[in-house]
PDB file of C-alpha atoms and ligand atoms in Angstrom:
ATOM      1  CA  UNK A   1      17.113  87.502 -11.582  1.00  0.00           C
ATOM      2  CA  UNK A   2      15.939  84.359 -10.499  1.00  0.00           C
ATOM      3  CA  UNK A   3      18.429  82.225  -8.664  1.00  0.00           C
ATOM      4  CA  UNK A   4      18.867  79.078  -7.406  1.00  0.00           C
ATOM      5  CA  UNK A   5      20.780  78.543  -4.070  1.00  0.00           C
ATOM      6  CA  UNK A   6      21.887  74.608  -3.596  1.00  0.00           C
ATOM      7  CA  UNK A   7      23.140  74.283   0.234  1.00  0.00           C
ATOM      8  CA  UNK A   8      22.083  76.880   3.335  1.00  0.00           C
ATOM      9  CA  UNK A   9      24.848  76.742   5.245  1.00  0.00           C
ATOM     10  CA  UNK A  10      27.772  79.173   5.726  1.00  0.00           C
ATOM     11  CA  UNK A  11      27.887  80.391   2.207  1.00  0.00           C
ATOM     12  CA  UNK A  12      24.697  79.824   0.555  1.00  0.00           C
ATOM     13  CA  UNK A  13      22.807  81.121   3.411  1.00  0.00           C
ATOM     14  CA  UNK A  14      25.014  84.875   3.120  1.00  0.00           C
ATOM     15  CA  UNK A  15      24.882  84.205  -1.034  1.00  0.00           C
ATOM     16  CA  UNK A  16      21.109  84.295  -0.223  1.00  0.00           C
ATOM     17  CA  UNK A  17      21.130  86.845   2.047  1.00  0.00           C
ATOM     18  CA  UNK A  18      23.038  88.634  -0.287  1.00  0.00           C
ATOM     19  CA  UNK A  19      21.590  88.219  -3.041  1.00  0.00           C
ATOM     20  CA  UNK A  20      17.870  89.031  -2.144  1.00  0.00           C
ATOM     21  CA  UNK A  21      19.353  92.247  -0.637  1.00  0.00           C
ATOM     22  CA  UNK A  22      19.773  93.146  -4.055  1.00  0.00           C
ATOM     23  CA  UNK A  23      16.279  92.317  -5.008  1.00  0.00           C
ATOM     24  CA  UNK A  24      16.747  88.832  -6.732  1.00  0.00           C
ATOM     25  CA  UNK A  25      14.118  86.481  -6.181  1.00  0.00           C
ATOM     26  CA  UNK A  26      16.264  82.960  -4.366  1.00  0.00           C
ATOM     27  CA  UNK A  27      15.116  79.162  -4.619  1.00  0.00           C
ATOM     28  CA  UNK A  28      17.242  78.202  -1.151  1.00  0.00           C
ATOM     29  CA  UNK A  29      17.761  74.428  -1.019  1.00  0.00           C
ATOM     30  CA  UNK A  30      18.996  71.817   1.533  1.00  0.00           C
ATOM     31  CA  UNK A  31      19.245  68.479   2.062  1.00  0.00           C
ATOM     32  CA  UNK A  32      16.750  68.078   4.750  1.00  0.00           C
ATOM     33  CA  UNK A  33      14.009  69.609   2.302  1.00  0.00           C
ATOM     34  CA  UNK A  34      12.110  73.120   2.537  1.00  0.00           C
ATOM     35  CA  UNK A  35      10.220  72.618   5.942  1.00  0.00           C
ATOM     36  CA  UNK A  36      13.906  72.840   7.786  1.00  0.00           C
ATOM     37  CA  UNK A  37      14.396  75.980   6.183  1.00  0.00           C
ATOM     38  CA  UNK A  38      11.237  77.767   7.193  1.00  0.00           C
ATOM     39  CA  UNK A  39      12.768  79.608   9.978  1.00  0.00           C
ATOM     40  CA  UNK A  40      15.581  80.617   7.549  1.00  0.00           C
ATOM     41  CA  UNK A  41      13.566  82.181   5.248  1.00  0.00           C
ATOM     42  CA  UNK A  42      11.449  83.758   7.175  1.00  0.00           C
ATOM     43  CA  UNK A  43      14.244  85.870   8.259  1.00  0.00           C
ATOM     44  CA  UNK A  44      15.621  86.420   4.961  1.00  0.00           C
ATOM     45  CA  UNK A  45      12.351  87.668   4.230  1.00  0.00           C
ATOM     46  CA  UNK A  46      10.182  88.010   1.052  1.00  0.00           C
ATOM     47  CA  UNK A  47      12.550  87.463  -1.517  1.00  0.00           C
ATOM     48  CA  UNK A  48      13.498  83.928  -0.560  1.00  0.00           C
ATOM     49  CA  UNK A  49      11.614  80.771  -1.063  1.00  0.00           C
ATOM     50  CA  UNK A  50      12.084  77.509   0.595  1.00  0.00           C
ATOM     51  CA  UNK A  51      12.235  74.734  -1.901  1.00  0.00           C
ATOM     52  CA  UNK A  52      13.755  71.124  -2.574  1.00  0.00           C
ATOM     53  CA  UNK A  53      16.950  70.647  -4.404  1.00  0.00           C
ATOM     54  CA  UNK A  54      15.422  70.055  -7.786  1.00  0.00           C
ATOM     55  CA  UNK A  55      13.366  73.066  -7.482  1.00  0.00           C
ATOM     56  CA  UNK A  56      16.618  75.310  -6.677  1.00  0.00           C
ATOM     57  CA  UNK A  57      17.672  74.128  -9.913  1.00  0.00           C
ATOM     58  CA  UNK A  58      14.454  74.467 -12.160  1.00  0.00           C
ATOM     59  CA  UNK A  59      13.534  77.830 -11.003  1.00  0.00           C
ATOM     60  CA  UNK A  60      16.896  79.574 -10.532  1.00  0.00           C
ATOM     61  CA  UNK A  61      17.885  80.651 -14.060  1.00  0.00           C
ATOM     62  CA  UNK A  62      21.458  80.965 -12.314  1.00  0.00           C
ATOM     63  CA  UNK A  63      21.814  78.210  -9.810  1.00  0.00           C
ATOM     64  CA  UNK A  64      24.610  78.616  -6.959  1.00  0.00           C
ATOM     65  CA  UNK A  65      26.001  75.532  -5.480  1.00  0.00           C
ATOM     66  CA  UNK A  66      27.584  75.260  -1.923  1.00  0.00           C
ATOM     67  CA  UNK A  67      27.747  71.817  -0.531  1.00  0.00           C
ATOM     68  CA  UNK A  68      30.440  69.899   0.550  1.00  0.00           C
ATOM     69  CA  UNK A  69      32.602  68.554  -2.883  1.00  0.00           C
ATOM     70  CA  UNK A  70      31.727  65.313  -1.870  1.00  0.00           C
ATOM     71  CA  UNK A  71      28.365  65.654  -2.247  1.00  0.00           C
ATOM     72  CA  UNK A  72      28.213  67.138  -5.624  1.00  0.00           C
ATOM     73  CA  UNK A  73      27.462  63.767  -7.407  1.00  0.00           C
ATOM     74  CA  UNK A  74      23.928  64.443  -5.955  1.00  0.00           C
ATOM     75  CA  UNK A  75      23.201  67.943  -7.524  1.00  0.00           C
ATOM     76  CA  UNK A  76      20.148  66.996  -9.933  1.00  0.00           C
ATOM     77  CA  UNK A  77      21.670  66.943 -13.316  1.00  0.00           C
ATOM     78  CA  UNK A  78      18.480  66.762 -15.458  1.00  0.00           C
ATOM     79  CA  UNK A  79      17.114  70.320 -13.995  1.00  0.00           C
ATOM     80  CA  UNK A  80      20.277  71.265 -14.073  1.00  0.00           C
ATOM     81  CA  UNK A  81      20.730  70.778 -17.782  1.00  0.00           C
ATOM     82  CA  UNK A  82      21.703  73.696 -19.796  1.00  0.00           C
ATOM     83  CA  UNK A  83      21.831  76.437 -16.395  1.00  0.00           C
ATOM     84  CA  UNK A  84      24.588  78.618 -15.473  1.00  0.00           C
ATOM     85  CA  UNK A  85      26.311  76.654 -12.059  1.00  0.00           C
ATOM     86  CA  UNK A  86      28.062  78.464 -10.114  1.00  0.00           C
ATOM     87  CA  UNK A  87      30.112  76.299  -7.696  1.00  0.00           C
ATOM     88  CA  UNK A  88      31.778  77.485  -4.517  1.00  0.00           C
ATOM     89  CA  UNK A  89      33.144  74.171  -3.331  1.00  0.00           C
ATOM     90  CA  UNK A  90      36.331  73.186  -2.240  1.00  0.00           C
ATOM     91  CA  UNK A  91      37.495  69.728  -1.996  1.00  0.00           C
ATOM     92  CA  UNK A  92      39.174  68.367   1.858  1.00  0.00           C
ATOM     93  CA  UNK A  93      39.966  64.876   1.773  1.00  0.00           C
ATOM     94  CA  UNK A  94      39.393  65.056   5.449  1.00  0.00           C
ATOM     95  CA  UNK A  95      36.048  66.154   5.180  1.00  0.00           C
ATOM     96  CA  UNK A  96      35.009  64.752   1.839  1.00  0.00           C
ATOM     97  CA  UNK A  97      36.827  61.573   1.539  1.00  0.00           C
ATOM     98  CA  UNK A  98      39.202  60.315  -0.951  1.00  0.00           C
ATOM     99  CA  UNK A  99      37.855  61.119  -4.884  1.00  0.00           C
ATOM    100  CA  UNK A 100      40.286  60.822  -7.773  1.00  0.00           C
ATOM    101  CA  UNK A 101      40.817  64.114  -9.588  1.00  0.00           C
ATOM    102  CA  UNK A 102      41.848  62.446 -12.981  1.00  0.00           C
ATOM    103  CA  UNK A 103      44.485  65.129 -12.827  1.00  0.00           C
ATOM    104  CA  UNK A 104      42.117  67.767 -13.040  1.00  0.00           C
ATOM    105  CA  UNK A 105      40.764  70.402 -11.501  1.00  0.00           C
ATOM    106  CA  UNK A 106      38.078  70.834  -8.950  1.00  0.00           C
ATOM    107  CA  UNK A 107      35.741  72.707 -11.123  1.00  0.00           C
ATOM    108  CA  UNK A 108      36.636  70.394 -14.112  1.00  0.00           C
ATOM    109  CA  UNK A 109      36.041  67.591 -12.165  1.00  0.00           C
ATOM    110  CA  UNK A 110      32.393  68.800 -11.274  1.00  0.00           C
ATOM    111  CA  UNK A 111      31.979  69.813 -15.109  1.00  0.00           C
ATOM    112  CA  UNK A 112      32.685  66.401 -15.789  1.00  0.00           C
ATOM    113  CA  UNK A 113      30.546  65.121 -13.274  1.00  0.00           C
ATOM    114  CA  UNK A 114      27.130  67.530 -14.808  1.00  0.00           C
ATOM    115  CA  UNK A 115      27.713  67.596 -18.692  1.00  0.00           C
ATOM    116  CA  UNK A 116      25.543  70.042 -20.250  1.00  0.00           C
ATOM    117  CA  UNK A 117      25.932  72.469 -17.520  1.00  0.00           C
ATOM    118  CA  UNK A 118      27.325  75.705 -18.006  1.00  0.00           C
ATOM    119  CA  UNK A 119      30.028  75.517 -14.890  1.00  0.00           C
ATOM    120  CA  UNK A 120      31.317  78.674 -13.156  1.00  0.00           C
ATOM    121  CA  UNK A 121      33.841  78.358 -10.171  1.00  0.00           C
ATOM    122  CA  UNK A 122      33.544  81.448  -8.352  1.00  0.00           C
ATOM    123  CA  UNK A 123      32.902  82.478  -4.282  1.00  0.00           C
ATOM    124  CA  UNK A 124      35.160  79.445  -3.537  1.00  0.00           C
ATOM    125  CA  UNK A 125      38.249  81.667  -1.817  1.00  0.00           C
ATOM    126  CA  UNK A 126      36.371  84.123   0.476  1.00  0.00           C
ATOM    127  CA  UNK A 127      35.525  83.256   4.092  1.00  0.00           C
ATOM    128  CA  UNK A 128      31.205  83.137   4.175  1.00  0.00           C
ATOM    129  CA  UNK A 129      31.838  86.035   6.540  1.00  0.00           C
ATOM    130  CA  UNK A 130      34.188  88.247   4.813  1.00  0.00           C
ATOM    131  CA  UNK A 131      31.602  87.744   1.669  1.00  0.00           C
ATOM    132  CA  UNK A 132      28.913  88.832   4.428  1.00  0.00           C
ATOM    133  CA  UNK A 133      30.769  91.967   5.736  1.00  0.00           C
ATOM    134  CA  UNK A 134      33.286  93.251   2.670  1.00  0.00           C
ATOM    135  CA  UNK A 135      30.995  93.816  -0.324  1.00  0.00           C
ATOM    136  CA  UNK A 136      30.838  97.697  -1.263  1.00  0.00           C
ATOM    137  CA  UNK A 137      29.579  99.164  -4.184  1.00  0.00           C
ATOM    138  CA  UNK A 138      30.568 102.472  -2.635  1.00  0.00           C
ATOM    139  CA  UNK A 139      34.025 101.511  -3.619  1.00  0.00           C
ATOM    140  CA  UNK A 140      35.763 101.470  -7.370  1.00  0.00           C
ATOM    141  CA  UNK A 141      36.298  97.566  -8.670  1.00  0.00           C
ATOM    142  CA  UNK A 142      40.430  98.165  -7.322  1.00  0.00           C
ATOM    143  CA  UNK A 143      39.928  98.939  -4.394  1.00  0.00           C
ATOM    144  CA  UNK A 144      36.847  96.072  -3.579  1.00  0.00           C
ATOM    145  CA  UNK A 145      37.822  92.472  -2.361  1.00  0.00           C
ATOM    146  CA  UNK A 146      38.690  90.703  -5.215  1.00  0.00           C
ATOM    147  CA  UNK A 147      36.284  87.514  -6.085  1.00  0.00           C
ATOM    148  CA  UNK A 148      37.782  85.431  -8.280  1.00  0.00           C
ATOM    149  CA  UNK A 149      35.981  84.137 -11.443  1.00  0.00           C
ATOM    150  CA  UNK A 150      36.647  80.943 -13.210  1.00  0.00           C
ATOM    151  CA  UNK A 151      34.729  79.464 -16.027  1.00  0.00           C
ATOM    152  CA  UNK A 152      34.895  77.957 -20.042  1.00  0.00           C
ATOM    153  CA  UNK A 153      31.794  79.965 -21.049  1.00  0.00           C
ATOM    154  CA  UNK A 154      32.423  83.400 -21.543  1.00  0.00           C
ATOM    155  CA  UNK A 155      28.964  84.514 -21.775  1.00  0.00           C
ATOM    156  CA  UNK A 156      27.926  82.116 -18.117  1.00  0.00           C
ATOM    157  CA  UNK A 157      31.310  83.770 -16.579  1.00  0.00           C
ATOM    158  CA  UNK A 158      29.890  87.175 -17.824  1.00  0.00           C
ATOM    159  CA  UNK A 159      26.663  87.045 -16.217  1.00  0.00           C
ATOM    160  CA  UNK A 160      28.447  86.002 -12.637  1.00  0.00           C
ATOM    161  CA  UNK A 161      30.565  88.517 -13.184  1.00  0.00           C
ATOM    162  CA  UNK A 162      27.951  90.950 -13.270  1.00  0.00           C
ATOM    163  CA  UNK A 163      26.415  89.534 -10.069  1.00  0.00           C
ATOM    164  CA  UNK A 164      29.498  89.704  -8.199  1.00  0.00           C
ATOM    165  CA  UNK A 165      30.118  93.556  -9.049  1.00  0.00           C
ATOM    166  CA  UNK A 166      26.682  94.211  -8.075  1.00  0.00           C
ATOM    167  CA  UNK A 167      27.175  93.060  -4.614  1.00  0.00           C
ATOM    168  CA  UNK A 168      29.705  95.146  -3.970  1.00  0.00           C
ATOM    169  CA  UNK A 169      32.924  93.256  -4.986  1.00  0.00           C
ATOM    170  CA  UNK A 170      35.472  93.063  -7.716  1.00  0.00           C
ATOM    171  CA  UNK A 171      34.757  89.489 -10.199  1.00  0.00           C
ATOM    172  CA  UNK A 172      38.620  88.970 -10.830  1.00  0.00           C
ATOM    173  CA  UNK A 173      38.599  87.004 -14.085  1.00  0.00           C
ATOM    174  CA  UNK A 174      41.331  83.985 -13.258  1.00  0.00           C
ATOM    175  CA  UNK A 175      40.936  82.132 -16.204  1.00  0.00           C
ATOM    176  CA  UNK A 176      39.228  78.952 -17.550  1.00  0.00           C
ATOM    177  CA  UNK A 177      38.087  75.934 -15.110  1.00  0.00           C
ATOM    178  CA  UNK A 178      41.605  74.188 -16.238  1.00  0.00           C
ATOM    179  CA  UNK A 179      42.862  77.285 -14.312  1.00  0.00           C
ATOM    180  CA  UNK A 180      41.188  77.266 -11.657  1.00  0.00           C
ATOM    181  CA  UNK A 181      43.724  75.118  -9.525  1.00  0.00           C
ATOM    182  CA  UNK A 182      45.304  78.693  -8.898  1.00  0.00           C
ATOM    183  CA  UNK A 183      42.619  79.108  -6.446  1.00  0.00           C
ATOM    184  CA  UNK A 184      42.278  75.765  -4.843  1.00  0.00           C
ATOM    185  CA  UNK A 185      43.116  75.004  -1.372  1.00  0.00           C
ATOM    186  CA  UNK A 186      46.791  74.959  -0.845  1.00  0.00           C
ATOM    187  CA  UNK A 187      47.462  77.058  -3.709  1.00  0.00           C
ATOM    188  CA  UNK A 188      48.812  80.542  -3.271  1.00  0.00           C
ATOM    189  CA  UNK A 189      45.470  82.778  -4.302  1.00  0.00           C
ATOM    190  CA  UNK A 190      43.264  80.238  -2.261  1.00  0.00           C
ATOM    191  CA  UNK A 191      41.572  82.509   0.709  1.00  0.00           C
ATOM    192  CA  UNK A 192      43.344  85.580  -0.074  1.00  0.00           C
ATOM    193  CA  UNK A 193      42.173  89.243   0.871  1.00  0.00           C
ATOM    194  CA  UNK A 194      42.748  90.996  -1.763  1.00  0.00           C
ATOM    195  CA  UNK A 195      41.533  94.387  -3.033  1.00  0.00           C
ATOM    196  CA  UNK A 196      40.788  93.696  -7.245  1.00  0.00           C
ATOM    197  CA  UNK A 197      44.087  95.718  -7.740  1.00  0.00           C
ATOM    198  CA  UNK A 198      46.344  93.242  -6.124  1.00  0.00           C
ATOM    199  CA  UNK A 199      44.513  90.389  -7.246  1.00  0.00           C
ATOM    200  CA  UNK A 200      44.908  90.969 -11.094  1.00  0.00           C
ATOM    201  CA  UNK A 201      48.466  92.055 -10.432  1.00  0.00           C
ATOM    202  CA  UNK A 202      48.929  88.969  -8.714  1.00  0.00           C
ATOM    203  CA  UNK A 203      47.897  87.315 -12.071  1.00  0.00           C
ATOM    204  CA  UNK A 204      50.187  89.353 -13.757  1.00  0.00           C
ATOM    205  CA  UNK A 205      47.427  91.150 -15.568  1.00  0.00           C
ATOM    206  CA  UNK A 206      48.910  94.792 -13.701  1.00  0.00           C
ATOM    207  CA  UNK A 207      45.703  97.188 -13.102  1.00  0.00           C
TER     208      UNK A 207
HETATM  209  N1  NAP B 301      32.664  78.248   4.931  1.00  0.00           N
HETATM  210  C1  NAP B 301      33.278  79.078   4.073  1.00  0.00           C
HETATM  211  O1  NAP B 301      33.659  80.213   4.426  1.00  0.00           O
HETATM  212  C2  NAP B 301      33.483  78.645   2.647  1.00  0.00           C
HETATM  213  C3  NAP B 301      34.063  79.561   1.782  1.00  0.00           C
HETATM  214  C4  NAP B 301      34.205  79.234   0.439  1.00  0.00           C
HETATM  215  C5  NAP B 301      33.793  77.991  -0.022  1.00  0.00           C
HETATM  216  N2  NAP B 301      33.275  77.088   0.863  1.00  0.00           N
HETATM  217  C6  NAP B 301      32.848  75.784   0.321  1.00  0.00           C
HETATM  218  O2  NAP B 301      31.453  75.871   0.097  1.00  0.00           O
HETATM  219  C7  NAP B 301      30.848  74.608   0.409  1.00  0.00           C
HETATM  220  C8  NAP B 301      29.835  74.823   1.524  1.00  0.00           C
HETATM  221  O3  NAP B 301      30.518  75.285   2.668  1.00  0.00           O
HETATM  222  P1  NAP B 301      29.707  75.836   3.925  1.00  0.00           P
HETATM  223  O4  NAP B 301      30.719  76.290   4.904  1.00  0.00           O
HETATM  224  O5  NAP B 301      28.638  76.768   3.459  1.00  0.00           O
HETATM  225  O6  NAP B 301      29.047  74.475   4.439  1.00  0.00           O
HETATM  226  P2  NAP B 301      27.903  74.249   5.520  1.00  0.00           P
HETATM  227  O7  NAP B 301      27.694  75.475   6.331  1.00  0.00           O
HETATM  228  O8  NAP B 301      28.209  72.978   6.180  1.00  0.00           O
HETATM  229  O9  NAP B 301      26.588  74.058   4.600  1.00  0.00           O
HETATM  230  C9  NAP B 301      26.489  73.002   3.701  1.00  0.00           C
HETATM  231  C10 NAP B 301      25.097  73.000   3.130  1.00  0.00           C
HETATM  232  O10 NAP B 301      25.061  72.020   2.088  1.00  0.00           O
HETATM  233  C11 NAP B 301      23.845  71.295   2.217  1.00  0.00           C
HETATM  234  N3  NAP B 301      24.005  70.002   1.569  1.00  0.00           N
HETATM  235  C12 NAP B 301      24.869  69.013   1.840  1.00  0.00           C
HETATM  236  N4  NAP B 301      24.715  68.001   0.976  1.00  0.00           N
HETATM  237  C13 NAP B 301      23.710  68.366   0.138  1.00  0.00           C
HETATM  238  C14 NAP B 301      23.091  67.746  -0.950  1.00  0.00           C
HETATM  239  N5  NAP B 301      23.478  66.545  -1.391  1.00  0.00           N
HETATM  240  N6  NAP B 301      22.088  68.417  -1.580  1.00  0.00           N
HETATM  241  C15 NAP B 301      21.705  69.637  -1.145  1.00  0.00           C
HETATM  242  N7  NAP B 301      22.273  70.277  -0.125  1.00  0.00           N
HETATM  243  C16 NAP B 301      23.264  69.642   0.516  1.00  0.00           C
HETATM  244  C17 NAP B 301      23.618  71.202   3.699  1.00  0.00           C
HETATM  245  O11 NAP B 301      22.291  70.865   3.904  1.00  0.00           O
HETATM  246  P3  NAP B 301      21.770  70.456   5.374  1.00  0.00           P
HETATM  247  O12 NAP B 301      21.877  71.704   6.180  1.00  0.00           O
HETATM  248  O13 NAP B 301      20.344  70.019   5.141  1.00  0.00           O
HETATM  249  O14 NAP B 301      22.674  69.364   5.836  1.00  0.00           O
HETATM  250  C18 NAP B 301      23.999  72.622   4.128  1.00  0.00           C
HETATM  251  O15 NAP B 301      22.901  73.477   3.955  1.00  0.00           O
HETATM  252  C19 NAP B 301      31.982  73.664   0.813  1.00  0.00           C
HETATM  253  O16 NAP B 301      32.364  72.913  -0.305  1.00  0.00           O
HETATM  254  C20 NAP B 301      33.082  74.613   1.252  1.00  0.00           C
HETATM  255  O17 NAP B 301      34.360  74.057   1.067  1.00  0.00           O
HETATM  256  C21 NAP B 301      33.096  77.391   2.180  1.00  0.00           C
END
């Protein structure tokens, strides 16, 4: 698949690692612009191309967003129009500044923020190096680390889904983007380990 990776840092740079490992072809974007990413993707090797925001978004037919909350007002909305967005951002006042909610929830928020986007929370509650070490297909979907998976589109929180499983963890379905809060910072399921078992039991959906 082609995907679209918005932000190198921490946890787009192991989603594209990651992912590319797995044979998908990945549109990595910054915000310094493709030449500060050369030596990146070099290393990630073939399967990764350098490219600027807008073309992250254009090419990916999933695109992956992982950028400070406070920056998401700048994810290009017209390429973005109609795509799968997955977003793995959390919101810190501290680092991101005061933004009013509207009483709702991060991912709502950003759905708000990109209408016409197809918005999937998901990779927002694993540390960028527990989602670089604890993937393993080897392993049934109970006993991987659970990934939770939030979205309103069942078919864009399918396809995720499907991505997440093939890297090796458990997509943990936690409900629509209203629900999402469950797995916001401060809230009980944020940054859990959890093996897919105990995180649907934890839901009370039992195993
Ligand atoms: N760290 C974790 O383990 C972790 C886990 C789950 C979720 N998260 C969330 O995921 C997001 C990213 O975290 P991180 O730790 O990966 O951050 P990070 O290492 O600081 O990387 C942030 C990336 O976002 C890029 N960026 C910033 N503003 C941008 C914009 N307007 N357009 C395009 N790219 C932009 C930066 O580009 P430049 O390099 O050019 O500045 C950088 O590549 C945050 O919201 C964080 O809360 C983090």
């Amino acid at each position: 698949m082609r995907i679209g990776i918005i932000g190198s840092g921490n946890i787009g740079g192991t989603l594209a690692r990651l992912l590319s490992a797995r044979g998908h072809e990945v549109f990595l974007a910054n915000s310094r612009g493709p030449d500060s990413l050369r030596e990146l993707v070099a290393d990630l090797g073939p399967n990764v191309r350098a490219v600027t925001v807008q073309g992250a978004a254009r090419e990916g037919e999933v695109v992956i967003e992982a950028i400070p909350f406070g920056r998401l007002a700048e994810l290009p909305r017209a390429e973005l129009d109609g795509k799968i967005l997955v977003t793995a951002a959390n919101y810190y006042p501290q680092r991101d500044g005061q933004i009013d909610l509207g009483g709702r929830s991060e991912a709502e928020y950003t759905a708000r923020l990109l209408p016409g986007v197809r918005v999937v929370k998901a990779f927002n509650t694993i540390w960028f190096k527990h989602l670089a070490q604890q993937g393993d297909p080897a392993k049934g979907p109970d006993e991987r680390r659970a990934i939770f998976v939030e979205a309103d589109d069942p078919e864009a929180k399918t396809v995720v889904s499907r991505l997440i499983d093939e890297l090796g963890f458990a997509a943990v379905d936690g409900g629509s983007l209203r629900d999402s809060t469950r797995f916001q910072p401060g809230a009980p399921l944020y940054n859990r380990d959890l093996t897919g078992r105990e995180a649907r039991e934890a839901l009370g959906k039992g195993s």
